[in-house]
PDB file of C-alpha atoms in Angstrom:
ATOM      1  CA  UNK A   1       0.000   0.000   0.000  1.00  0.00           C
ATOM      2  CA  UNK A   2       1.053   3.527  -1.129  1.00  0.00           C
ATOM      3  CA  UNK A   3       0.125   6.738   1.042  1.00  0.00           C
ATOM      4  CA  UNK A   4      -2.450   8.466  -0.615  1.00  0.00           C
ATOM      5  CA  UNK A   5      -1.370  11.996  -0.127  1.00  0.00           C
ATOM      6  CA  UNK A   6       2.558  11.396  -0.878  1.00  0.00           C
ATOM      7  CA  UNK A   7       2.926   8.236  -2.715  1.00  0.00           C
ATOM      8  CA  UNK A   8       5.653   6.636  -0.439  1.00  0.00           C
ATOM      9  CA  UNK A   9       4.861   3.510   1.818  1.00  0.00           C
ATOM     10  CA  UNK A  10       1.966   3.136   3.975  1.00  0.00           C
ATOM     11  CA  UNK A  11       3.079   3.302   7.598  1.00  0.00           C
ATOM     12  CA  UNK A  12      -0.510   3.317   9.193  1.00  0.00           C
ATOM     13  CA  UNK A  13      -2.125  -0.342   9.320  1.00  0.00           C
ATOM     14  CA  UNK A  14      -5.693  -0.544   7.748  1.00  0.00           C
ATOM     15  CA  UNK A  15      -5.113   2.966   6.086  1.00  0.00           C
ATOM     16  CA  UNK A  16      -3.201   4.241   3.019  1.00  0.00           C
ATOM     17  CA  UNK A  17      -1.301   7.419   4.844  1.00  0.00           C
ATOM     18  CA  UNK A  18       2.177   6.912   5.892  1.00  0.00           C
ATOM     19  CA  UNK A  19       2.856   8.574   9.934  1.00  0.00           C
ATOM     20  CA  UNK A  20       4.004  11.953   8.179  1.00  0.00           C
ATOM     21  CA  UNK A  21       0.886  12.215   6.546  1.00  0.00           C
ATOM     22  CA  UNK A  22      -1.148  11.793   9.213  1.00  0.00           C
ATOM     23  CA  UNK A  23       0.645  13.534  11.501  1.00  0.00           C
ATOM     24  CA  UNK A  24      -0.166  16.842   8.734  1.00  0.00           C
ATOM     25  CA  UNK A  25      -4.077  16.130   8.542  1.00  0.00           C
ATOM     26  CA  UNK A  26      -5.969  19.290   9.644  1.00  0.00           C
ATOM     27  CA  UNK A  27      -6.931  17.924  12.373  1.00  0.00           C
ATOM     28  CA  UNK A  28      -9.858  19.822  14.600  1.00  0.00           C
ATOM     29  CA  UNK A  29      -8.630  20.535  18.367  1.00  0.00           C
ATOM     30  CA  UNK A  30     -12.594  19.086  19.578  1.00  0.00           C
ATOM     31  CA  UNK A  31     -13.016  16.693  16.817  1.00  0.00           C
ATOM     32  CA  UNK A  32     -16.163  14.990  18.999  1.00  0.00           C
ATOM     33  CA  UNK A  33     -18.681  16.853  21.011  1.00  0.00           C
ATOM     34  CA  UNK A  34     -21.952  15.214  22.886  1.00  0.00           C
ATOM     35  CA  UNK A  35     -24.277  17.636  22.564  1.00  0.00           C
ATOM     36  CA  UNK A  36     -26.493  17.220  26.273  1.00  0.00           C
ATOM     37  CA  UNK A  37     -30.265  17.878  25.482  1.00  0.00           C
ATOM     38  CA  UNK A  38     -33.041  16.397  23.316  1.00  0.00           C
ATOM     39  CA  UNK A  39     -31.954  12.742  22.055  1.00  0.00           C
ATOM     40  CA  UNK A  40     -28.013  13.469  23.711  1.00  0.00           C
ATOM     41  CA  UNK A  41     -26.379  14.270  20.354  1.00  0.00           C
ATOM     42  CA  UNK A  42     -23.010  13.213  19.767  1.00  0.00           C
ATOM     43  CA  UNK A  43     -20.761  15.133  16.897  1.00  0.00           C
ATOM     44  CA  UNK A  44     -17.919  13.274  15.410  1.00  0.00           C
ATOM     45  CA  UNK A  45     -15.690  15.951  13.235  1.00  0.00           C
ATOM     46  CA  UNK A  46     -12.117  15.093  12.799  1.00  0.00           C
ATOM     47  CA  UNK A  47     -10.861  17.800  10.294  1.00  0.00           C
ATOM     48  CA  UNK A  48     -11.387  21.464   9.270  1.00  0.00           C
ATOM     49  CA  UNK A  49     -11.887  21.472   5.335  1.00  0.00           C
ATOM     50  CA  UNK A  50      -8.341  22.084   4.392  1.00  0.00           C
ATOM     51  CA  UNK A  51      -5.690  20.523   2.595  1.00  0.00           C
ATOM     52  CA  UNK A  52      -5.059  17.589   2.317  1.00  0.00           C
ATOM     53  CA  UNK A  53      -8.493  16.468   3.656  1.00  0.00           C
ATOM     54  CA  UNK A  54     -10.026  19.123   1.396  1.00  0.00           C
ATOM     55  CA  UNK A  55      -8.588  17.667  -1.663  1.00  0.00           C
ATOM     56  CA  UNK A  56      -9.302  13.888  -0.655  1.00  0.00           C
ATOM     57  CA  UNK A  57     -13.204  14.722  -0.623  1.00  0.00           C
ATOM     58  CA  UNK A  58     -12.880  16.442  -3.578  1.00  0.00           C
ATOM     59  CA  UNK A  59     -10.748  13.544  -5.554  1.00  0.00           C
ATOM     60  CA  UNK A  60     -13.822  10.989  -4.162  1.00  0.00           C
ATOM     61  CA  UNK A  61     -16.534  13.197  -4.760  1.00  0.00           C
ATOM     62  CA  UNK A  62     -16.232  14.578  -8.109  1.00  0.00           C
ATOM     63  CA  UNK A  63     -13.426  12.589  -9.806  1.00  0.00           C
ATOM     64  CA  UNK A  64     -14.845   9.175  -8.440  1.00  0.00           C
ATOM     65  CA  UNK A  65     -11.288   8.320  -6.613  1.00  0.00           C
ATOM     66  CA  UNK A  66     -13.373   5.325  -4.195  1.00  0.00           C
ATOM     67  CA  UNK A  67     -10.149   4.918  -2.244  1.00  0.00           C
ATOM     68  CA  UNK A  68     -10.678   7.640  -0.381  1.00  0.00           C
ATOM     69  CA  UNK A  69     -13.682   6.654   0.337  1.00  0.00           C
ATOM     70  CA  UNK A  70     -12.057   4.054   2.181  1.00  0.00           C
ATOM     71  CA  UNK A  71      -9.430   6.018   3.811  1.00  0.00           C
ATOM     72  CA  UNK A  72     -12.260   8.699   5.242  1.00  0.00           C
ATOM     73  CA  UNK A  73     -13.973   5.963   6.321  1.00  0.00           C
ATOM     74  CA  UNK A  74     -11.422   4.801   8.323  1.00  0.00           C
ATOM     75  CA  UNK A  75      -9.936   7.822   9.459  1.00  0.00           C
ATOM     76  CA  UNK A  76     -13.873   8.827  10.806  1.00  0.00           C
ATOM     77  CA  UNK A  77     -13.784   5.623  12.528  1.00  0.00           C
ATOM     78  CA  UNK A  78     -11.013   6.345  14.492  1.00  0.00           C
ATOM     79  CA  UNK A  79     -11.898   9.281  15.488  1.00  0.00           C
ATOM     80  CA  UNK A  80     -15.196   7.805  16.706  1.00  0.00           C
ATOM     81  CA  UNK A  81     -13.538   4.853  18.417  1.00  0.00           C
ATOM     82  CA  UNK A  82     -11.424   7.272  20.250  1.00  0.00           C
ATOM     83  CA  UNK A  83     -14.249   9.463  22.172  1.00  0.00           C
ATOM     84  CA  UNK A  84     -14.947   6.236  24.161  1.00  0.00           C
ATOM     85  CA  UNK A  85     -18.714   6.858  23.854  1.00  0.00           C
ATOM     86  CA  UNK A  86     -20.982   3.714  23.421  1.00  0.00           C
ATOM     87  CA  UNK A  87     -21.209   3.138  19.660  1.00  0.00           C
ATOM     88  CA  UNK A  88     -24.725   3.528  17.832  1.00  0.00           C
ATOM     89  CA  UNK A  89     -26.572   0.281  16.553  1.00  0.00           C
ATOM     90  CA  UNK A  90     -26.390   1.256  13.050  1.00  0.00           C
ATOM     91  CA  UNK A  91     -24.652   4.054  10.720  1.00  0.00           C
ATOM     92  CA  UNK A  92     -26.600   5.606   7.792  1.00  0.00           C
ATOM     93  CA  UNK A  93     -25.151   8.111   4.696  1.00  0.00           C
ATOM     94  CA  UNK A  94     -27.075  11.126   3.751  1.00  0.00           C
ATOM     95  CA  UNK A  95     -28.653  10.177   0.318  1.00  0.00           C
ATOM     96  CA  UNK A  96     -28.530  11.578  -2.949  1.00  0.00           C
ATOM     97  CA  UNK A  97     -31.448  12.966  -4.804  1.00  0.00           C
ATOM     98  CA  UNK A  98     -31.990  10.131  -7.816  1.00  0.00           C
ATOM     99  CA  UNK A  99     -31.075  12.970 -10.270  1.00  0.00           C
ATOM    100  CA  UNK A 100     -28.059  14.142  -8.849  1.00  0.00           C
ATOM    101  CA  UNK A 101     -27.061   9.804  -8.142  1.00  0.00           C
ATOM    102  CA  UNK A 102     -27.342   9.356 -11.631  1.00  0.00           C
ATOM    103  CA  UNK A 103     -25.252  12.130 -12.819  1.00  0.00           C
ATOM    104  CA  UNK A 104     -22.407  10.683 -10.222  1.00  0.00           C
ATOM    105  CA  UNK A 105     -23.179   7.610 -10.228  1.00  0.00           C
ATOM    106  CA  UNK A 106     -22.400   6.707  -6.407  1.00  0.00           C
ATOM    107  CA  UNK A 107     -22.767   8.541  -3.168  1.00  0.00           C
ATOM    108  CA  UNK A 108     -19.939   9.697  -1.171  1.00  0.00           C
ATOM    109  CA  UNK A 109     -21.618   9.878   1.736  1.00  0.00           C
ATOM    110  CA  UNK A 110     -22.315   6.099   1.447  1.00  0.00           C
ATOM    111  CA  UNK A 111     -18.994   5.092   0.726  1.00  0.00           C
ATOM    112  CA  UNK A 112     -17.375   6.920   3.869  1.00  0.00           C
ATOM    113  CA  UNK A 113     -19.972   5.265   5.912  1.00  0.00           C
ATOM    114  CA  UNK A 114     -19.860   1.797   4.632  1.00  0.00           C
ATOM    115  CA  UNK A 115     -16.039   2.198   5.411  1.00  0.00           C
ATOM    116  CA  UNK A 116     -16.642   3.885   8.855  1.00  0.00           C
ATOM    117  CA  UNK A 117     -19.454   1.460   9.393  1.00  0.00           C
ATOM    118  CA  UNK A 118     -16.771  -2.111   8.833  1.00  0.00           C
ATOM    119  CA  UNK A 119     -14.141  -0.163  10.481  1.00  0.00           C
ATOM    120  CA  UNK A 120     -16.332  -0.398  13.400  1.00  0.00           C
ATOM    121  CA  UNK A 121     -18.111  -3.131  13.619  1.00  0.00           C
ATOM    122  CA  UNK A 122     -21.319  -1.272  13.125  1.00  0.00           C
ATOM    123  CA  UNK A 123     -24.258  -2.364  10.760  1.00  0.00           C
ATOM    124  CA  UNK A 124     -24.687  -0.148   7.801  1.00  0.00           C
ATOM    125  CA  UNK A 125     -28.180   0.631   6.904  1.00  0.00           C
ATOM    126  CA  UNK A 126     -29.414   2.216   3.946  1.00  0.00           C
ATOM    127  CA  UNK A 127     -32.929   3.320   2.222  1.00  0.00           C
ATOM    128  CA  UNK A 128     -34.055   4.946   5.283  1.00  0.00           C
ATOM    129  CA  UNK A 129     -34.199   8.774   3.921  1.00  0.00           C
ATOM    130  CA  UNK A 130     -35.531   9.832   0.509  1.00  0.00           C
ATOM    131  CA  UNK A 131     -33.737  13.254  -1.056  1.00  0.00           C
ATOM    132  CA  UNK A 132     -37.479  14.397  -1.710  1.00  0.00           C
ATOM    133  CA  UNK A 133     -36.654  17.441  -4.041  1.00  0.00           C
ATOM    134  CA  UNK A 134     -33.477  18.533  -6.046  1.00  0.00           C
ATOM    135  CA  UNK A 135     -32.168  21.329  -4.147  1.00  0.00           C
ATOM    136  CA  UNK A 136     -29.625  23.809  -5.564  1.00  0.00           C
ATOM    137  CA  UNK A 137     -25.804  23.329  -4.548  1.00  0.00           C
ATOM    138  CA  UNK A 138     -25.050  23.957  -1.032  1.00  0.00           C
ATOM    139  CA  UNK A 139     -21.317  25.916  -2.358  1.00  0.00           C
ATOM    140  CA  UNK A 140     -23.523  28.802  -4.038  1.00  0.00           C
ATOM    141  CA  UNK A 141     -25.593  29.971  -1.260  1.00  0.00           C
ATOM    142  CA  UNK A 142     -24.724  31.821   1.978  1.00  0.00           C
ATOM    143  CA  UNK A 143     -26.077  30.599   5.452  1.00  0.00           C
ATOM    144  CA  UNK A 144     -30.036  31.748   5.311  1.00  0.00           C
ATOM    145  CA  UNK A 145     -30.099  30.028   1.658  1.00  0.00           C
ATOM    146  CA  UNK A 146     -28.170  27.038   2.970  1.00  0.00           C
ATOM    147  CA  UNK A 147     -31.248  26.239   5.643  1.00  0.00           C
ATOM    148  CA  UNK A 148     -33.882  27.541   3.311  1.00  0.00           C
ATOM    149  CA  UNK A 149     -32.760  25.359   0.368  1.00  0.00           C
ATOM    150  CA  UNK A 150     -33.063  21.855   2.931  1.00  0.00           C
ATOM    151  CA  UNK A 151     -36.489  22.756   4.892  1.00  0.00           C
ATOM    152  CA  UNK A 152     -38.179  19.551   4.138  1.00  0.00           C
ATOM    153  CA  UNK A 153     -35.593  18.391   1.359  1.00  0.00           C
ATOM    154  CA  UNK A 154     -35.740  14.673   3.310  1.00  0.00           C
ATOM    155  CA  UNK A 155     -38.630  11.939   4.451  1.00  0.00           C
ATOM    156  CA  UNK A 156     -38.439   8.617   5.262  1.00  0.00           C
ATOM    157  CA  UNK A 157     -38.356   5.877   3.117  1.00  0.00           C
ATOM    158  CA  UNK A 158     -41.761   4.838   4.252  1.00  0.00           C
ATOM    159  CA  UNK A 159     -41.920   1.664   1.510  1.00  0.00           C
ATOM    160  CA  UNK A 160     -39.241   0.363   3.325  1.00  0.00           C
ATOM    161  CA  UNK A 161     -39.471   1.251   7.049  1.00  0.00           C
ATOM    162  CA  UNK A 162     -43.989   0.708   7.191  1.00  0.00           C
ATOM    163  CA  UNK A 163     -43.724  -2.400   9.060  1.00  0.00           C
ATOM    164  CA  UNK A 164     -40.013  -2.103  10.679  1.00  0.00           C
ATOM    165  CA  UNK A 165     -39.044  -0.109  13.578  1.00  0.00           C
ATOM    166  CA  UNK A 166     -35.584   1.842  13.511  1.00  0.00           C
ATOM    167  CA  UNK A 167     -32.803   1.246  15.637  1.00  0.00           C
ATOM    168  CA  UNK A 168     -33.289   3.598  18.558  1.00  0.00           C
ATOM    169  CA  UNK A 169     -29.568   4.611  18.450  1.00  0.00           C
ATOM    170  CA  UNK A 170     -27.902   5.851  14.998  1.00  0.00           C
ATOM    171  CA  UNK A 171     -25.084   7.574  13.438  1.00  0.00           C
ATOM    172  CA  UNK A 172     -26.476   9.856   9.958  1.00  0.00           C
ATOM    173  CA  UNK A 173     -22.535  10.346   7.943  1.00  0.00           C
ATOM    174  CA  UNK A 174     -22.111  13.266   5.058  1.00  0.00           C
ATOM    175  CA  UNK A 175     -18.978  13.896   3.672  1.00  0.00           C
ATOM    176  CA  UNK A 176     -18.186  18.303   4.572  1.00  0.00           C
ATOM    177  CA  UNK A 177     -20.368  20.079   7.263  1.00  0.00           C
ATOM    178  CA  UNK A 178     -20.652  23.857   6.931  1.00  0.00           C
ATOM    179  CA  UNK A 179     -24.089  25.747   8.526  1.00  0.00           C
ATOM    180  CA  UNK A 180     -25.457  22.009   9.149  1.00  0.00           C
ATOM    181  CA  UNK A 181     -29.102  22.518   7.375  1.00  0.00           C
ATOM    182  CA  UNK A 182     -28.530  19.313   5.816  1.00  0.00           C
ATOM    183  CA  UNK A 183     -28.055  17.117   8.618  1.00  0.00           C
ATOM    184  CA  UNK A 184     -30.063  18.950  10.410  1.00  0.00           C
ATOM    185  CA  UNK A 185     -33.328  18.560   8.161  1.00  0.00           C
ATOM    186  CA  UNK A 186     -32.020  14.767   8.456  1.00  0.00           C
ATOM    187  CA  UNK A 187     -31.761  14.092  11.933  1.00  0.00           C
ATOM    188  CA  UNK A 188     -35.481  16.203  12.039  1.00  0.00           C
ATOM    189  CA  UNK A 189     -36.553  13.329   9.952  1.00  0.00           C
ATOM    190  CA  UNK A 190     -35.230  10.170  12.246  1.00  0.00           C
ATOM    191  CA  UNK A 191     -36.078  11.799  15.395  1.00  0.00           C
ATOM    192  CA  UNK A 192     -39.921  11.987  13.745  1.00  0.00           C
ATOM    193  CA  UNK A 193     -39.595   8.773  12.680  1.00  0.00           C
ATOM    194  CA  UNK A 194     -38.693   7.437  16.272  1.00  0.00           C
ATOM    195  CA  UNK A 195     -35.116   7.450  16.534  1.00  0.00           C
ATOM    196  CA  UNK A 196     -34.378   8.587  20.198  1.00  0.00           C
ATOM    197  CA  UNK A 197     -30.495   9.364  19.857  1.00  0.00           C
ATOM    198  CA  UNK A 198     -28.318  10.662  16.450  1.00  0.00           C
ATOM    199  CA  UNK A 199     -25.502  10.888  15.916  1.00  0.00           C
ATOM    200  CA  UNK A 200     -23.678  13.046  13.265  1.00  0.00           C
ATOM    201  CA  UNK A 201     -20.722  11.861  11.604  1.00  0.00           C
ATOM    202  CA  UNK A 202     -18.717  14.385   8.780  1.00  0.00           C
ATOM    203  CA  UNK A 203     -15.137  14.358   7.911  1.00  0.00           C
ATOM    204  CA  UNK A 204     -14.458  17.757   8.090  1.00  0.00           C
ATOM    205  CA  UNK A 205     -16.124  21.411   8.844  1.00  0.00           C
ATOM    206  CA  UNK A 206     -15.864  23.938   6.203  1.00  0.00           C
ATOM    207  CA  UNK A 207     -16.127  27.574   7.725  1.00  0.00           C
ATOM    208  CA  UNK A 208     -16.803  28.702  11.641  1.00  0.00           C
TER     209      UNK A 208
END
């Protein structure tokens, strides 16, 4: 294995970084918070959006590079096991309106969370939220638009979920955080839906 972000030998088991590497992620001084209150919250957020992370979510989600995927996965996971809170009973990705799948053709979202998911131990469910609408990028909008452009953008894959009951404890994983309106729209959906405790999972927060 080669590291990903300087091509020589991979020095970290499980993960393609060598110990330079990852010693030079930008890595956040907090990166998990439990939020006490309504459902206890827990935030996992390892890095701040910049370079190298920056341009590992960028190679995965727009020039389809899966292994980072993989590596943010893992590098999540960590994080996660770290905190020493009890683990949720499943992990779920923030999904992709059908539209905007197609275009891609995958979800990044899902593929850090299937990785965080193994890396953990956790079960990895998916087809729990429907992307209802097609809402405009997230990069061209300031804050108010951010929260506008997500009111109601999710629901719950009713088909699926009519004669099932949720875990009561789960982990909701998008790739870049920045005002939160989409995870928060999503964890407004799971709570409705039952879910007593979620957690959110992002690699890294863009802006303060």
């Amino acid at each position: 294995p080669r590291c990903c972000a300087c091509g020589e030998p991979a020095e970290v088991p499980g993960v393609d970084l060598c110990g330079i590497c990852l010693a030079d992620l930008p890595f956040r001084p907090s990166p998990t918070l439990e939020v006490v209150g309504l459902g206890a919250q827990f935030h996992c957020l390892p890095f701040e959006y910049a370079e190298p992370v920056a341009g590992f979510i960028q190679a995965l989600k727009f020039h389809g590079d899966w292994r980072y995927g993989r590596v943010l996965g893992a590098l999540l996971a960590a994080t996660r096991a770290a905190s020493g809170v009890a683990l949720p009973q499943a992990v779920l990705a923030v999904p992709l309106h059908p539209g905007r799948y197609r275009e891609r053709g995958f979800n990044q979202a899902a593929l850090i969370a299937q990785s965080a998911a193994r890396w953990l131990s956790v079960p990895l469910i998916d087809r729990v939220l429907l992307r209802t609408r097609a809402t405009l990028a997230q990069t061209t909008l300031d804050a108010a638009q951010r929260r506008r452009n997500l009111r109601g953008a999710f629901a719950l894959h009713e088909r699926v979920w009519r004669d099932a009951s949720l875990p009561r404890h789960v982990a909701i994983v998008d790739d870049v955080v920045t005002t939160g309106a989409t995870l928060a729209d999503a964890v407004r959906v799971l709570r409705g839906a039952g879910v007593h405790t979620v957690e959110v999972w992002a690699v890294a927060r863009a802006g303060h």
